[in-house]
mmCIF file of C-alpha atoms in Angstrom:
data_model
loop_
_atom_site.group_PDB
_atom_site.id
_atom_site.type_symbol
_atom_site.label_atom_id
_atom_site.label_comp_id
_atom_site.label_asym_id
_atom_site.label_seq_id
_atom_site.Cartn_x
_atom_site.Cartn_y
_atom_site.Cartn_z
ATOM 1 C CA MET Z 136 0.000 0.000 0.000
ATOM 2 C CA GLU Z 137 2.881 2.371 0.777
ATOM 3 C CA GLN Z 138 4.336 1.821 -2.702
ATOM 4 C CA PHE Z 139 0.916 2.424 -4.252
ATOM 5 C CA LEU Z 140 0.627 5.767 -2.461
ATOM 6 C CA ILE Z 141 4.105 6.804 -3.623
ATOM 7 C CA VAL Z 142 3.443 5.888 -7.257
ATOM 8 C CA ALA Z 143 -0.056 7.415 -7.190
ATOM 9 C CA ALA Z 144 1.305 10.644 -5.700
ATOM 10 C CA ALA Z 145 4.101 10.868 -8.290
ATOM 11 C CA HIS Z 146 1.584 10.317 -11.086
ATOM 12 C CA PHE Z 147 -0.840 12.934 -9.784
ATOM 13 C CA LEU Z 148 1.872 15.538 -9.217
ATOM 14 C CA ALA Z 149 2.973 15.045 -12.827
ATOM 15 C CA LEU Z 150 -0.615 15.747 -13.931
ATOM 16 C CA LEU Z 151 -0.573 19.080 -12.104
ATOM 17 C CA SER Z 152 2.197 20.440 -14.336
ATOM 18 C CA PRO Z 153 0.577 22.133 -17.367
ATOM 19 C CA GLY Z 154 1.477 20.545 -20.681
ATOM 20 C CA PRO Z 155 0.013 20.252 -24.185
ATOM 21 C CA ASP Z 156 -2.842 18.036 -22.955
ATOM 22 C CA PHE Z 157 -3.834 20.566 -20.284
ATOM 23 C CA PHE Z 158 -3.823 23.474 -22.712
ATOM 24 C CA LEU Z 159 -5.823 21.498 -25.297
ATOM 25 C CA VAL Z 160 -8.528 20.691 -22.739
ATOM 26 C CA ALA Z 161 -8.614 24.268 -21.410
ATOM 27 C CA ARG Z 162 -8.778 25.861 -24.841
ATOM 28 C CA THR Z 163 -11.430 23.421 -26.123
ATOM 29 C CA SER Z 164 -13.581 23.963 -23.039
ATOM 30 C CA ALA Z 165 -13.221 27.743 -23.285
ATOM 31 C CA ASN Z 166 -14.251 27.789 -26.938
ATOM 32 C CA ALA Z 167 -16.788 24.960 -27.170
ATOM 33 C CA GLY Z 168 -17.848 24.144 -23.609
ATOM 34 C CA TRP Z 169 -16.930 21.319 -21.273
ATOM 35 C CA ARG Z 170 -19.211 18.761 -22.961
ATOM 36 C CA VAL Z 171 -17.233 18.948 -26.207
ATOM 37 C CA ALA Z 172 -13.980 19.125 -24.221
ATOM 38 C CA SER Z 173 -14.922 15.863 -22.503
ATOM 39 C CA GLY Z 174 -14.115 14.202 -25.826
ATOM 40 C CA ALA Z 175 -10.551 15.495 -25.577
ATOM 41 C CA CYS Z 176 -10.417 14.235 -21.978
ATOM 42 C CA LEU Z 177 -11.392 10.729 -23.084
ATOM 43 C CA GLY Z 178 -8.952 10.808 -25.996
ATOM 44 C CA ILE Z 179 -6.083 11.850 -23.721
ATOM 45 C CA ALA Z 180 -7.005 9.131 -21.221
ATOM 46 C CA LEU Z 181 -7.088 6.494 -23.988
ATOM 47 C CA ALA Z 182 -3.652 7.568 -25.236
ATOM 48 C CA ASN Z 183 -2.297 7.403 -21.694
ATOM 49 C CA GLY Z 184 -3.932 4.000 -21.332
ATOM 50 C CA LEU Z 185 -2.002 2.669 -24.339
ATOM 51 C CA PHE Z 186 1.277 3.862 -22.837
ATOM 52 C CA ILE Z 187 0.347 2.373 -19.456
ATOM 53 C CA VAL Z 188 -0.447 -1.045 -20.953
ATOM 54 C CA ALA Z 189 2.713 -1.028 -23.084
ATOM 55 C CA ALA Z 190 4.963 0.066 -20.220
ATOM 56 C CA PHE Z 191 3.478 -2.264 -17.598
ATOM 57 C CA ALA Z 192 3.516 -5.193 -20.026
ATOM 58 C CA GLY Z 193 7.251 -4.648 -20.429
ATOM 59 C CA VAL Z 194 7.160 -3.877 -24.149
ATOM 60 C CA SER Z 195 10.846 -3.454 -25.035
ATOM 61 C CA ILE Z 196 10.154 -1.308 -28.111
ATOM 62 C CA LEU Z 197 9.122 1.529 -25.786
ATOM 63 C CA HIS Z 198 12.397 1.505 -23.870
ATOM 64 C CA GLU Z 199 14.444 4.688 -24.075
ATOM 65 C CA GLY Z 200 16.649 4.645 -27.175
ATOM 66 C CA SER Z 201 14.488 2.173 -29.106
ATOM 67 C CA THR Z 202 13.443 3.036 -32.656
ATOM 68 C CA LEU Z 203 9.768 3.452 -31.809
ATOM 69 C CA PHE Z 204 10.552 5.511 -28.731
ATOM 70 C CA VAL Z 205 12.788 7.905 -30.705
ATOM 71 C CA THR Z 206 10.183 8.091 -33.486
ATOM 72 C CA LEU Z 207 7.499 9.012 -30.948
ATOM 73 C CA GLN Z 208 9.790 11.655 -29.473
ATOM 74 C CA LEU Z 209 10.462 13.199 -32.901
ATOM 75 C CA ALA Z 210 6.759 13.156 -33.792
ATOM 76 C CA GLY Z 211 5.960 14.636 -30.407
ATOM 77 C CA CYS Z 212 8.493 17.426 -30.884
ATOM 78 C CA ALA Z 213 7.003 18.270 -34.275
ATOM 79 C CA TYR Z 214 3.555 18.359 -32.693
ATOM 80 C CA LEU Z 215 4.723 20.587 -29.829
ATOM 81 C CA LEU Z 216 6.381 23.014 -32.265
ATOM 82 C CA TYR Z 217 3.181 23.131 -34.315
ATOM 83 C CA ILE Z 218 0.905 23.669 -31.319
ATOM 84 C CA GLY Z 219 3.299 26.185 -29.763
ATOM 85 C CA GLY Z 220 3.368 28.151 -33.012
ATOM 86 C CA LEU Z 221 -0.437 28.189 -33.118
ATOM 87 C CA PHE Z 222 -0.606 29.483 -29.547
ATOM 88 C CA LEU Z 223 1.809 32.324 -30.342
ATOM 89 C CA ARG Z 224 0.127 33.156 -33.644
ATOM 90 C CA HIS Z 225 -3.400 33.329 -32.254
ATOM 91 C CA ALA Z 226 -2.631 34.757 -28.800
ATOM 92 C CA GLY Z 227 -5.281 37.319 -27.905
ATOM 93 C CA HIS Z 228 -7.497 36.462 -30.886
ATOM 94 C CA SER Z 229 -9.473 33.571 -29.426
ATOM 95 C CA SER Z 230 -13.219 33.934 -29.107
ATOM 96 C CA LEU Z 231 -14.164 32.931 -25.589
ATOM 97 C CA ALA Z 232 -17.857 33.733 -25.543
ATOM 98 C CA PRO Z 233 -19.472 31.481 -22.929
ATOM 99 C CA THR Z 234 -21.519 28.624 -24.320
ATOM 100 C CA ASP Z 235 -24.774 27.351 -22.873
ATOM 101 C CA SER Z 236 -23.702 24.089 -21.247
ATOM 102 C CA GLY Z 237 -27.330 22.971 -21.203
ATOM 103 C CA LEU Z 238 -27.507 22.740 -24.977
ATOM 104 C CA ALA Z 239 -26.534 19.565 -26.757
ATOM 105 C CA GLN Z 240 -23.224 19.904 -28.565
ATOM 106 C CA PRO Z 241 -22.786 18.566 -32.121
ATOM 107 C CA ALA Z 242 -21.560 14.969 -32.199
ATOM 108 C CA ARG Z 243 -18.966 15.916 -34.824
ATOM 109 C CA GLY Z 244 -17.491 18.467 -32.444
ATOM 110 C CA TRP Z 245 -17.186 15.895 -29.687
ATOM 111 C CA LEU Z 246 -15.658 13.272 -31.987
ATOM 112 C CA HIS Z 247 -13.217 15.829 -33.386
ATOM 113 C CA SER Z 248 -12.278 16.736 -29.821
ATOM 114 C CA LEU Z 249 -11.797 13.030 -29.023
ATOM 115 C CA VAL Z 250 -9.374 12.627 -31.942
ATOM 116 C CA GLN Z 251 -7.483 15.781 -30.976
ATOM 117 C CA GLY Z 252 -7.141 14.553 -27.409
ATOM 118 C CA PHE Z 253 -5.859 11.149 -28.506
ATOM 119 C CA VAL Z 254 -3.324 12.695 -30.918
ATOM 120 C CA SER Z 255 -2.148 15.119 -28.225
ATOM 121 C CA GLY Z 256 -1.725 12.331 -25.679
ATOM 122 C CA ILE Z 257 -0.009 9.843 -27.992
ATOM 123 C CA LEU Z 258 2.422 12.485 -29.338
ATOM 124 C CA ASN Z 259 3.211 13.984 -25.936
ATOM 125 C CA PRO Z 260 6.944 13.139 -25.710
ATOM 126 C CA LYS Z 261 6.968 12.857 -21.920
ATOM 127 C CA ASN Z 262 4.257 10.187 -21.659
ATOM 128 C CA ALA Z 263 6.220 7.148 -22.860
ATOM 129 C CA LEU Z 264 9.238 7.943 -20.686
ATOM 130 C CA PHE Z 265 7.092 8.843 -17.695
ATOM 131 C CA TYR Z 266 5.089 5.605 -17.695
ATOM 132 C CA ALA Z 267 8.167 3.530 -18.446
ATOM 133 C CA SER Z 268 9.778 5.097 -15.373
ATOM 134 C CA LEU Z 269 6.759 4.349 -13.200
ATOM 135 C CA ALA Z 270 6.603 0.796 -14.538
ATOM 136 C CA SER Z 271 10.206 0.233 -13.491
ATOM 137 C CA MET Z 272 9.198 1.134 -9.928
ATOM 138 C CA VAL Z 273 6.564 -1.619 -9.789
ATOM 139 C CA ALA Z 274 8.265 -4.233 -11.973
ATOM 140 C CA ALA Z 275 8.435 -6.723 -9.092
ATOM 141 C CA THR Z 276 4.765 -6.447 -8.109
ATOM 142 C CA SER Z 277 2.064 -8.954 -9.038
ATOM 143 C CA SER Z 278 -0.092 -8.711 -12.154
ATOM 144 C CA ALA Z 279 -3.092 -7.827 -9.988
ATOM 145 C CA TRP Z 280 -1.286 -4.827 -8.526
ATOM 146 C CA LYS Z 281 -0.125 -3.718 -11.990
ATOM 147 C CA ILE Z 282 -3.736 -3.825 -13.189
ATOM 148 C CA ALA Z 283 -4.731 -1.768 -10.144
ATOM 149 C CA TYR Z 284 -1.990 0.781 -10.887
ATOM 150 C CA GLY Z 285 -3.015 1.013 -14.533
ATOM 151 C CA ALA Z 286 -6.721 1.377 -13.769
ATOM 152 C CA TRP Z 287 -5.999 4.060 -11.178
ATOM 153 C CA MET Z 288 -3.777 6.077 -13.524
ATOM 154 C CA PHE Z 289 -6.230 5.857 -16.427
ATOM 155 C CA THR Z 290 -9.092 6.988 -14.181
ATOM 156 C CA VAL Z 291 -7.138 9.842 -12.605
ATOM 157 C CA VAL Z 292 -6.003 11.195 -16.001
ATOM 158 C CA GLY Z 293 -9.580 11.250 -17.295
ATOM 159 C CA ALA Z 294 -11.056 12.649 -14.082
ATOM 160 C CA TRP Z 295 -8.441 15.416 -13.737
ATOM 161 C CA ASP Z 296 -8.816 16.568 -17.345
ATOM 162 C CA LEU Z 297 -12.608 16.506 -17.023
ATOM 163 C CA LEU Z 298 -12.368 18.592 -13.847
ATOM 164 C CA VAL Z 299 -10.207 21.123 -15.722
ATOM 165 C CA ALA Z 300 -12.730 21.175 -18.578
ATOM 166 C CA MET Z 301 -15.679 21.740 -16.252
ATOM 167 C CA ALA Z 302 -13.855 24.467 -14.312
ATOM 168 C CA ILE Z 303 -12.906 26.352 -17.487
ATOM 169 C CA GLY Z 304 -16.412 25.746 -18.853
ATOM 170 C CA ASN Z 305 -17.918 27.536 -15.843
ATOM 171 C CA ARG Z 306 -18.936 31.069 -16.875
ATOM 172 C CA ARG Z 307 -17.454 32.740 -13.811
ATOM 173 C CA VAL Z 308 -14.158 30.902 -14.177
ATOM 174 C CA LEU Z 309 -14.254 31.488 -17.929
ATOM 175 C CA ARG Z 310 -14.467 35.275 -17.521
ATOM 176 C CA ARG Z 311 -11.363 35.251 -15.326
ATOM 177 C CA PHE Z 312 -9.602 32.830 -17.637
ATOM 178 C CA ALA Z 313 -10.417 34.977 -20.683
ATOM 179 C CA ARG Z 314 -8.647 37.981 -19.173
ATOM 180 C CA ALA Z 315 -5.476 35.966 -18.649
ATOM 181 C CA LEU Z 316 -5.720 33.928 -21.868
ATOM 182 C CA PRO Z 317 -3.527 36.124 -24.150
ATOM 183 C CA TRP Z 318 -0.667 35.976 -21.645
ATOM 184 C CA LEU Z 319 -1.228 32.256 -21.016
ATOM 185 C CA GLU Z 320 -1.240 31.496 -24.742
ATOM 186 C CA CYS Z 321 2.027 33.367 -25.276
ATOM 187 C CA ALA Z 322 3.648 31.740 -22.255
ATOM 188 C CA SER Z 323 2.409 28.243 -23.083
ATOM 189 C CA GLY Z 324 3.360 28.583 -26.747
ATOM 190 C CA ALA Z 325 6.911 29.592 -25.824
ATOM 191 C CA MET Z 326 7.104 26.850 -23.182
ATOM 192 C CA LEU Z 327 5.938 24.116 -25.569
ATOM 193 C CA MET Z 328 8.398 25.190 -28.263
ATOM 194 C CA LEU Z 329 11.196 25.340 -25.679
ATOM 195 C CA LEU Z 330 10.317 21.838 -24.473
ATOM 196 C CA ALA Z 331 10.450 20.520 -28.048
ATOM 197 C CA SER Z 332 13.823 22.215 -28.593
ATOM 198 C CA VAL Z 333 15.264 20.678 -25.413
ATOM 199 C CA VAL Z 334 14.107 17.187 -26.424
ATOM 200 C CA LEU Z 335 15.565 17.615 -29.942
ATOM 201 C CA MET Z 336 18.899 18.762 -28.525
ATOM 202 C CA HIS Z 337 18.915 15.761 -26.165
ATOM 203 C CA LEU Z 338 18.286 13.421 -29.108
ATOM 204 C CA ALA Z 339 20.980 15.105 -31.215
ATOM 205 C CA TRP Z 340 23.650 15.049 -28.519
ATOM 206 C CA GLY Z 341 22.552 11.979 -26.602
#
């Protein structure tokens, strides 16, 4: 139980640090409402679930330095550069008019959000390494405990992102968020591009 609490705490603390998944959920919720953003939450959770299963199953192709791992890192860096550029380009130009959360959202919007969330999660360069690191901590535990770890992490990722979406989707929170959005978009865009640059330099010199 002590090990579970340590691993669960490490996982949750990592979720608290804003990354591309967080900004995707926040931006989608601000523009389309939390119901549409819930699609992104599910997509991100599914992507994390794939990494969890692969890491906990001991899939060697996801080990650091493997071809697939490097390919995912390069694809993730390209994605971060693209998203970071979009944030910088459109900073201060987003329309954040509150949506009526009681109205049904178009299914296409939700499905599009789901795909975006999955792509963001699967191309997030820190996910594979992060879950591989956590898996190494519990390598000696039983299969039942590994399933418990995986289920917990999948649930927490989805629940946390949904909480973020609902908070940003709240009109009162949205008004405050809208005032800070131009600065947040600039800062997050620069941060995401810096992260991609650091990973690329590590790959080039590693």
